[in-house]
Tab-separated table of C-alpha atoms in Angstrom:
chain	number	residue	atom	x	y	z
E	831	MET	CA	41.031	6.271	24.526
E	832	ALA	CA	43.145	8.432	27.014
E	833	TRP	CA	47.021	9.076	27.284
E	834	SER	CA	48.886	7.750	30.340
E	835	ARG	CA	51.405	9.362	32.028
E	836	TYR	CA	54.310	8.624	30.344
E	837	GLN	CA	52.186	9.685	26.926
E	838	LEU	CA	51.120	12.438	28.447
E	839	GLY	CA	55.315	13.823	29.482
E	840	LEU	CA	56.669	13.223	26.103
E	841	ALA	CA	53.871	14.697	24.568
E	842	ALA	CA	54.775	18.344	27.292
E	843	LEU	CA	58.735	17.497	26.910
E	844	MET	CA	58.499	17.505	22.532
E	845	LEU	CA	56.240	21.330	23.331
E	846	LEU	CA	58.959	21.774	25.961
E	847	THR	CA	61.687	21.307	23.796
E	848	GLY	CA	60.653	22.625	20.588
E	849	SER	CA	59.785	25.572	21.902
E	850	ILE	CA	63.250	26.257	23.867
E	851	ASN	CA	64.875	25.668	21.033
E	852	THR	CA	63.774	28.563	18.791
E	853	LEU	CA	63.302	30.861	21.579
E	854	ALA	CA	66.912	29.992	23.179
E	855	ALA	CA	68.626	30.871	19.726
E	856	LYS	CA	66.236	33.794	19.761
E	857	TRP	CA	67.754	35.060	23.028
E	858	ALA	CA	71.339	34.529	21.970
E	859	ASP	CA	71.022	36.713	19.135
E	860	ASN	CA	69.722	39.425	21.298
E	861	PHE	CA	72.088	39.482	23.409
E	862	SER	CA	74.724	42.520	23.217
E	863	ALA	CA	78.309	42.105	24.761
E	864	ALA	CA	82.537	43.364	24.003
E	865	GLY	CA	83.954	40.972	21.862
E	866	CYS	CA	87.439	40.810	21.917
E	867	SER	CA	88.752	44.220	22.081
E	868	GLY	CA	86.788	45.045	24.365
E	869	LYS	CA	85.578	48.109	24.097
E	870	GLU	CA	82.962	48.588	21.528
E	871	GLU	CA	79.013	45.943	22.063
E	872	HIS	CA	78.273	44.501	19.859
E	873	SER	CA	75.125	42.345	19.154
E	874	PHE	CA	75.222	38.442	19.197
E	875	GLN	CA	75.420	37.871	15.692
E	876	HIS	CA	77.063	34.257	14.834
E	877	PRO	CA	74.948	31.963	13.146
E	878	PHE	CA	77.392	29.229	12.056
E	879	LEU	CA	78.288	28.544	15.365
E	880	GLN	CA	74.750	28.416	16.953
E	881	ALA	CA	73.802	25.833	14.028
E	882	VAL	CA	78.006	24.123	14.658
E	883	GLY	CA	75.659	24.210	18.553
E	884	MET	CA	72.932	22.443	17.048
E	885	PHE	CA	74.383	19.555	15.573
E	886	LEU	CA	75.916	19.034	18.123
E	887	GLY	CA	72.528	18.679	19.733
E	888	GLU	CA	71.968	16.298	17.069
E	889	PHE	CA	75.362	14.287	17.347
E	890	SER	CA	74.359	13.482	21.310
E	891	CYS	CA	70.837	11.141	19.943
E	892	LEU	CA	74.289	8.629	19.105
E	893	GLY	CA	74.419	8.662	23.020
E	894	VAL	CA	71.195	7.708	23.717
E	895	PHE	CA	70.542	5.314	21.000
E	896	TYR	CA	73.555	3.032	22.231
E	897	LEU	CA	72.109	3.595	25.742
E	898	LEU	CA	68.957	1.930	24.603
E	899	VAL	CA	70.491	-0.401	22.847
E	900	TRP	CA	72.547	-1.844	26.212
E	901	ARG	CA	69.537	-1.692	27.603
E	902	ASP	CA	68.018	-3.510	25.795
E	903	ARG	CA	70.559	-5.895	25.822
E	904	ARG	CA	70.599	-6.377	29.470
E	905	ARG	CA	66.933	-7.685	29.372
E	906	PRO	CA	66.357	-11.323	29.605
E	907	GLU	CA	64.227	-10.747	25.958
E	908	PRO	CA	65.105	-7.559	24.081
E	909	SER	CA	63.000	-6.078	22.163
E	910	MET	CA	65.202	-4.163	20.053
E	911	ALA	CA	65.373	-5.012	16.740
E	912	PRO	CA	69.047	-5.726	15.170
E	913	SER	CA	70.839	-2.876	13.580
E	914	GLN	CA	70.922	-3.720	9.932
E	915	PRO	CA	74.221	-3.167	8.102
E	916	PHE	CA	74.741	0.328	6.634
E	917	SER	CA	77.240	2.998	5.175
E	918	PRO	CA	76.953	6.120	7.321
E	919	LEU	CA	78.502	7.578	4.114
E	920	LEU	CA	74.242	7.269	3.202
E	921	PHE	CA	73.964	10.172	5.669
E	922	LEU	CA	76.666	12.749	4.065
E	923	PRO	CA	74.471	13.782	1.081
E	924	PRO	CA	71.444	14.617	3.895
E	925	ALA	CA	73.607	15.761	6.273
E	926	LEU	CA	74.841	18.556	4.003
E	927	CYS	CA	71.922	20.026	3.265
E	928	ASP	CA	70.878	19.922	6.447
E	929	MET	CA	74.220	22.113	7.387
E	930	THR	CA	73.260	24.548	4.422
E	931	GLY	CA	69.780	24.553	5.434
E	932	THR	CA	69.530	25.068	9.398
E	933	SER	CA	72.912	27.646	9.032
E	934	ILE	CA	70.435	30.433	6.713
E	935	MET	CA	67.807	29.681	9.091
E	936	TYR	CA	70.299	31.075	11.725
E	937	VAL	CA	71.474	33.763	9.805
E	938	ALA	CA	67.566	35.624	8.904
E	939	LEU	CA	66.718	34.409	12.868
E	940	ASN	CA	68.757	38.136	13.427
E	941	MET	CA	66.818	39.142	11.044
E	942	THR	CA	62.856	38.427	11.559
E	943	SER	CA	60.999	37.225	14.876
E	944	ALA	CA	60.875	34.357	16.509
E	945	SER	CA	56.949	33.742	15.364
E	946	SER	CA	57.576	34.541	11.544
E	947	PHE	CA	60.837	32.513	11.725
E	948	GLN	CA	58.394	29.702	12.985
E	949	MET	CA	55.316	30.439	11.034
E	950	LEU	CA	57.700	30.505	7.886
E	951	ARG	CA	58.585	26.599	8.150
E	952	GLY	CA	56.207	25.139	7.324
E	953	SER	CA	56.338	26.658	4.498
E	954	VAL	CA	58.603	22.698	3.527
E	955	ILE	CA	55.567	20.937	2.881
E	956	ILE	CA	55.089	22.938	-0.601
E	957	PHE	CA	58.523	22.000	-1.250
E	958	THR	CA	58.572	18.597	0.059
E	959	GLY	CA	55.335	17.487	-1.808
E	960	LEU	CA	56.502	18.941	-5.387
E	961	LEU	CA	59.694	17.056	-5.296
E	962	SER	CA	58.337	13.840	-3.132
E	963	VAL	CA	55.988	13.775	-6.870
E	964	ALA	CA	58.764	14.224	-8.882
E	965	PHE	CA	61.555	12.451	-7.214
E	966	LEU	CA	59.302	9.748	-5.441
E	967	GLY	CA	56.727	9.559	-7.711
E	968	ARG	CA	54.289	10.267	-5.419
E	969	LYS	CA	50.983	10.756	-6.649
E	970	LEU	CA	49.143	13.781	-3.513
E	971	GLU	CA	45.572	13.720	-2.647
E	972	LEU	CA	43.738	16.474	-3.249
E	973	SER	CA	43.618	17.506	-0.008
E	974	GLN	CA	47.167	17.606	-0.038
E	975	TRP	CA	47.268	19.445	-3.334
E	976	LEU	CA	44.558	22.297	-1.689
E	977	GLY	CA	46.647	21.942	1.856
E	978	ILE	CA	49.569	23.257	-0.177
E	979	LEU	CA	48.195	25.942	-1.797
E	980	VAL	CA	46.666	27.249	0.723
E	981	THR	CA	50.119	26.632	2.994
E	982	ILE	CA	50.805	29.494	0.251
E	983	VAL	CA	48.144	32.257	1.098
E	984	GLY	CA	49.765	31.393	4.653
E	985	LEU	CA	52.788	32.888	3.614
E	986	VAL	CA	52.184	35.674	1.768
E	987	VAL	CA	49.504	36.756	4.779
E	988	VAL	CA	52.821	36.488	7.369
E	989	GLY	CA	54.745	38.595	5.544
E	990	LEU	CA	52.549	40.824	4.630
E	991	ALA	CA	52.405	40.765	8.483
E	992	ASP	CA	55.838	41.171	8.636
E	993	LEU	CA	55.879	43.806	6.515
E	994	HIS	CA	53.261	45.881	8.503
E	995	SER	CA	55.571	45.252	12.245
E	996	SER	CA	59.260	46.142	10.453
E	997	HIS	CA	58.856	49.622	11.370
E	998	ASP	CA	58.067	48.115	15.231
E	999	GLN	CA	61.291	45.880	15.662
E	1000	LYS	CA	65.092	46.723	16.152
E	1001	HIS	CA	64.479	45.569	12.490
E	1002	ASN	CA	64.331	47.528	8.840
E	1003	LEU	CA	61.897	46.992	6.175
E	1004	SER	CA	64.813	45.213	4.498
E	1005	GLN	CA	65.993	42.971	6.436
E	1006	VAL	CA	63.053	42.191	7.440
E	1007	ILE	CA	62.190	41.128	4.135
E	1008	THR	CA	66.070	39.231	3.193
E	1009	GLY	CA	64.651	37.009	6.619
E	1010	ASP	CA	62.209	35.731	5.793
E	1011	LEU	CA	63.202	35.102	2.064
E	1012	LEU	CA	65.743	32.563	4.031
E	1013	ILE	CA	63.808	30.840	5.264
E	1014	VAL	CA	61.904	29.760	2.921
E	1015	MET	CA	64.512	29.176	0.814
E	1016	ALA	CA	66.173	27.020	3.270
E	1017	GLN	CA	62.905	25.131	3.488
E	1018	VAL	CA	63.903	24.354	-0.382
E	1019	ILE	CA	66.870	22.433	1.421
E	1020	VAL	CA	65.584	21.178	3.866
E	1021	ALA	CA	62.633	19.812	1.473
E	1022	ILE	CA	65.318	18.003	-0.324
E	1023	GLN	CA	66.918	16.362	2.415
E	1024	MET	CA	64.350	14.571	3.724
E	1025	VAL	CA	63.103	13.812	-0.695
E	1026	LEU	CA	67.450	12.036	-0.009
E	1027	GLU	CA	66.453	10.505	3.220
E	1028	GLU	CA	63.084	8.502	1.999
E	1029	LYS	CA	64.616	8.061	-0.992
E	1030	PHE	CA	68.040	6.235	0.801
E	1031	VAL	CA	68.355	6.086	4.353
E	1032	TYR	CA	64.440	4.332	5.018
E	1033	LYS	CA	64.351	1.884	3.254
E	1034	HIS	CA	67.768	0.366	5.295
E	1035	ASP	CA	65.587	0.480	8.145
E	1036	VAL	CA	67.944	2.755	10.528
E	1037	HIS	CA	66.562	3.884	14.211
E	1038	PRO	CA	65.938	7.556	13.817
E	1039	LEU	CA	67.748	8.093	16.893
E	1040	ARG	CA	70.923	6.513	15.273
E	1041	ALA	CA	69.499	7.993	12.040
E	1042	VAL	CA	69.575	12.097	13.449
E	1043	GLY	CA	73.306	10.830	15.231
E	1044	THR	CA	74.791	10.443	13.022
E	1045	GLU	CA	73.578	13.189	10.215
E	1046	GLY	CA	74.255	15.201	13.264
E	1047	PHE	CA	77.762	13.802	14.151
E	1048	PHE	CA	78.106	14.884	9.513
E	1049	GLY	CA	77.138	17.953	9.789
E	1050	PHE	CA	78.891	18.406	13.393
E	1051	ILE	CA	82.350	17.936	11.694
E	1052	ILE	CA	81.953	19.582	8.427
E	1053	LEU	CA	79.992	22.849	9.873
E	1054	ALA	CA	83.862	23.309	12.236
E	1055	LEU	CA	85.813	23.106	10.416
E	1056	LEU	CA	84.638	25.249	7.285
E	1057	LEU	CA	84.635	27.746	10.792
E	1058	VAL	CA	87.985	28.213	9.744
E	1059	PRO	CA	88.219	28.984	6.511
E	1060	MET	CA	84.983	31.309	7.711
E	1061	TYR	CA	87.198	33.108	9.955
E	1062	TYR	CA	88.973	34.477	6.931
E	1063	ILE	CA	85.871	34.951	4.651
E	1064	PRO	CA	84.443	38.838	4.257
E	1065	ALA	CA	80.644	39.575	4.281
E	1066	GLY	CA	81.090	42.901	4.533
E	1067	SER	CA	77.380	44.136	5.581
E	1068	PHE	CA	76.015	41.477	5.587
E	1069	SER	CA	78.180	39.776	8.612
E	1070	GLY	CA	77.731	40.736	12.178
E	1071	ASN	CA	81.275	40.648	13.740
E	1072	PRO	CA	83.328	43.762	13.900
E	1073	ARG	CA	85.932	42.162	11.209
E	1074	ARG	CA	82.732	41.727	8.981
E	1075	THR	CA	84.071	38.161	7.957
E	1076	LEU	CA	81.485	35.291	7.174
E	1077	GLU	CA	81.761	33.968	11.248
E	1078	ASP	CA	84.716	35.462	14.034
E	1079	ALA	CA	84.128	31.996	16.699
E	1080	LEU	CA	86.750	33.529	18.408
E	1081	ASP	CA	84.869	37.401	18.680
E	1082	ALA	CA	81.418	34.816	20.166
E	1083	PHE	CA	83.650	33.450	22.402
E	1084	CYS	CA	85.054	36.629	23.696
E	1085	GLN	CA	81.111	37.717	23.861
E	1086	VAL	CA	79.958	34.537	25.970
E	1087	GLY	CA	83.393	35.750	28.645
E	1088	HIS	CA	81.995	39.219	29.217
E	1089	GLN	CA	78.353	38.332	29.146
E	1090	PRO	CA	77.484	34.143	30.708
E	1091	LEU	CA	74.507	34.174	29.741
E	1092	ILE	CA	75.090	33.915	26.088
E	1093	VAL	CA	76.651	30.284	27.260
E	1094	LEU	CA	72.931	29.436	28.990
E	1095	ALA	CA	71.387	30.045	25.463
E	1096	LEU	CA	73.673	28.124	23.161
E	1097	LEU	CA	73.007	25.250	26.426
E	1098	GLY	CA	69.547	25.454	25.738
E	1099	ASN	CA	70.305	25.509	22.035
E	1100	ILE	CA	71.547	22.346	21.834
E	1101	SER	CA	70.372	20.177	24.890
E	1102	SER	CA	67.178	21.199	23.928
E	1103	ILE	CA	67.089	19.374	20.007
E	1104	ALA	CA	68.947	17.123	21.613
E	1105	PHE	CA	65.697	16.334	23.677
E	1106	PHE	CA	62.586	17.306	20.705
E	1107	ASN	CA	64.457	14.743	18.572
E	1108	PHE	CA	64.176	11.594	20.809
E	1109	ALA	CA	60.475	12.915	22.728
E	1110	GLY	CA	59.208	13.297	18.806
E	1111	ILE	CA	60.373	10.035	17.748
E	1112	SER	CA	58.930	8.873	21.024
E	1113	VAL	CA	56.003	10.455	20.203
E	1114	THR	CA	55.196	9.428	17.329
E	1115	LYS	CA	55.547	5.231	18.367
E	1116	GLU	CA	53.961	5.326	21.371
E	1117	ILE	CA	50.680	7.811	20.620
E	1118	SER	CA	50.736	8.618	16.123
E	1119	ALA	CA	52.413	10.487	13.456
E	1120	THR	CA	49.741	13.208	13.405
E	1121	THR	CA	49.744	13.705	16.925
E	1122	ARG	CA	53.093	14.716	16.590
E	1123	MET	CA	52.350	17.733	13.979
E	1124	VAL	CA	49.875	18.478	16.458
E	1125	LEU	CA	52.209	19.264	18.963
E	1126	ASP	CA	54.915	20.741	15.777
E	1127	SER	CA	52.378	23.220	15.078
E	1128	LEU	CA	51.303	24.409	18.901
E	1129	ARG	CA	55.284	25.217	19.293
E	1130	THR	CA	54.748	27.747	16.590
E	1131	LEU	CA	52.092	29.003	18.676
E	1132	VAL	CA	53.757	28.858	22.187
E	1133	ILE	CA	57.177	30.669	20.427
E	1134	TRP	CA	54.802	33.580	19.525
E	1135	ALA	CA	52.722	33.658	22.687
E	1136	VAL	CA	56.317	34.390	24.895
E	1137	SER	CA	57.975	36.241	21.936
E	1138	LEU	CA	54.900	38.924	22.741
E	1139	ALA	CA	54.679	38.163	25.922
E	1140	VAL	CA	58.998	39.647	26.559
E	1141	GLY	CA	58.928	42.081	24.461
E	1142	TRP	CA	60.436	40.584	21.681
E	1143	GLU	CA	57.585	41.171	19.004
E	1144	THR	CA	54.172	43.657	18.745
E	1145	PHE	CA	50.995	42.357	18.839
E	1146	HIS	CA	49.842	42.378	14.785
E	1147	GLY	CA	46.012	40.158	14.132
E	1148	LEU	CA	47.691	39.687	10.814
E	1149	GLU	CA	50.209	36.507	11.929
E	1150	ILE	CA	46.858	35.119	13.700
E	1151	LEU	CA	45.138	35.096	9.928
E	1152	GLY	CA	48.240	33.684	8.685
E	1153	PHE	CA	49.076	31.286	11.315
E	1154	GLY	CA	45.569	30.029	11.213
E	1155	VAL	CA	45.976	29.678	7.376
E	1156	LEU	CA	49.341	28.028	8.218
E	1157	LEU	CA	47.948	25.660	10.588
E	1158	VAL	CA	44.907	24.686	8.273
E	1159	GLY	CA	47.227	23.984	5.287
E	1160	ALA	CA	49.281	21.104	7.153
E	1161	ALA	CA	46.143	20.064	8.382
E	1162	LEU	CA	44.897	18.572	4.721
E	1163	TYR	CA	48.777	17.955	3.368
E	1164	ASN	CA	49.299	16.203	6.360
E	1165	GLY	CA	45.022	14.519	6.786
E	1166	LEU	CA	44.639	16.552	9.667
E	1167	HIS	CA	40.909	16.271	8.540
E	1168	ARG	CA	40.340	13.398	7.762
E	1169	PRO	CA	38.956	11.839	11.564
E	1170	LEU	CA	36.940	14.786	11.213
E	1171	LEU	CA	35.814	13.590	7.811
E	1172	THR	CA	35.127	10.343	9.420
E	1173	CYS	CA	33.279	11.321	12.574
E	1174	LEU	CA	30.068	12.963	10.174
E	1175	PRO	CA	27.115	11.029	10.722
E	1176	ARG	CA	25.867	8.887	8.379
E	1177	HIS	CA	22.484	7.116	7.658
E	1178	THR	CA	21.742	3.563	7.106
E	1179	ASP	CA	20.786	3.296	4.356
E	1180	GLU	CA	23.647	4.592	2.822
E	1181	ALA	CA	25.765	2.029	3.937
E	1182	SER	CA	27.563	1.231	0.594
E	1183	THR	CA	28.137	5.703	0.117
E	1184	ALA	CA	29.734	5.866	3.474
E	1185	ALA	CA	31.902	2.575	2.788
E	1186	GLU	CA	33.341	3.867	-0.273
E	1187	ARG	CA	34.457	7.344	1.395
E	1188	GLU	CA	35.836	5.679	4.159
E	1189	GLY	CA	37.826	3.762	1.927
E	1190	LEU	CA	39.100	6.782	-0.145
E	1191	LEU	CA	39.739	9.093	2.954
E	1192	ARG	CA	42.408	5.466	4.126
E	1193	GLY	CA	44.378	6.588	0.672
E	1194	GLU	CA	47.603	5.336	0.296
E	1195	SER	CA	50.150	7.879	-0.108
E	1196	THR	CA	51.446	9.401	2.791
E	1197	ALA	CA	53.086	12.953	4.166
E	1198	ILE	CA	56.361	12.904	4.795
E	1199	ASN	CA	57.310	14.297	8.159
E	1200	SER	CA	58.170	17.397	7.702
E	1201	GLU	CA	60.590	17.519	11.338
E	1202	SER	CA	64.648	16.598	11.687
């Protein structure tokens, strides 16, 4: 069945904004500008402030949700189901996980490449699968266990590619290793967030845009308040600002004043996360969850290609291998192999076997979507 122009537009919007999200954050990291002292230039390394911006983008999804509700109520026959009563505090635990995981990932992005950052985020299916078995009582299919195993192999290959290419980048070997480990560690927290959402939030049938916006509200408020104590907490060489504190928001604003292009990068990050969430939810609704997973994998390829084109990275064949293995792992875990198997030629005298195979392929377990 051919896609309509609207569906093609949604798919393109999801792919574009998903890629811009990571690229804009990395672009901001690559800037150097003088801080509040106005003398020495230094890199724009403000991961916690960038995380606040990301949550602001998620928070804006609440505005989109209420706009859709307003438009729907003006129609002669409203199509949106009335909102179910729920406590917004249900979103606080997953929001805290999102806040922690996102902050760690933005710290890691300062230490490694944008493409490796995006590829290593694929490790979330390992921890989501294991935690869903342990805490949700889910039984994974054989293909999902195989997908987890293949993903682990892909992570090893990507890690080896990073070790091989570290001498070509501005980051030293220890930074690259630390950054990669932080990204994988953050995926454990993201997986906990997904399990919490499925166990406590999804059963209330909350509209996805409202769910994303509410989590964004909690994340934005809490992390913005935490910027105050972070201004005084010493972080030593781990910090990227002259005062050597965990975060120096004032220094970030001073750098923005000396280099206005940083604002463009930050706005790109904030707006892209808002449109990405809207497009992702719409793609799932209008096309399929499978299409959303394919597009999410393709944005890794876009990020890698752009990073190579602008000179942020150098080409290494191991990255192609690692990306391919991770893609296969994600496809197996999310059941993308099933349409291929159902297209296999069948003989008429094997009708009973074919029917049995089709029943097995449909299965009862479903994968948890791995994007917020």
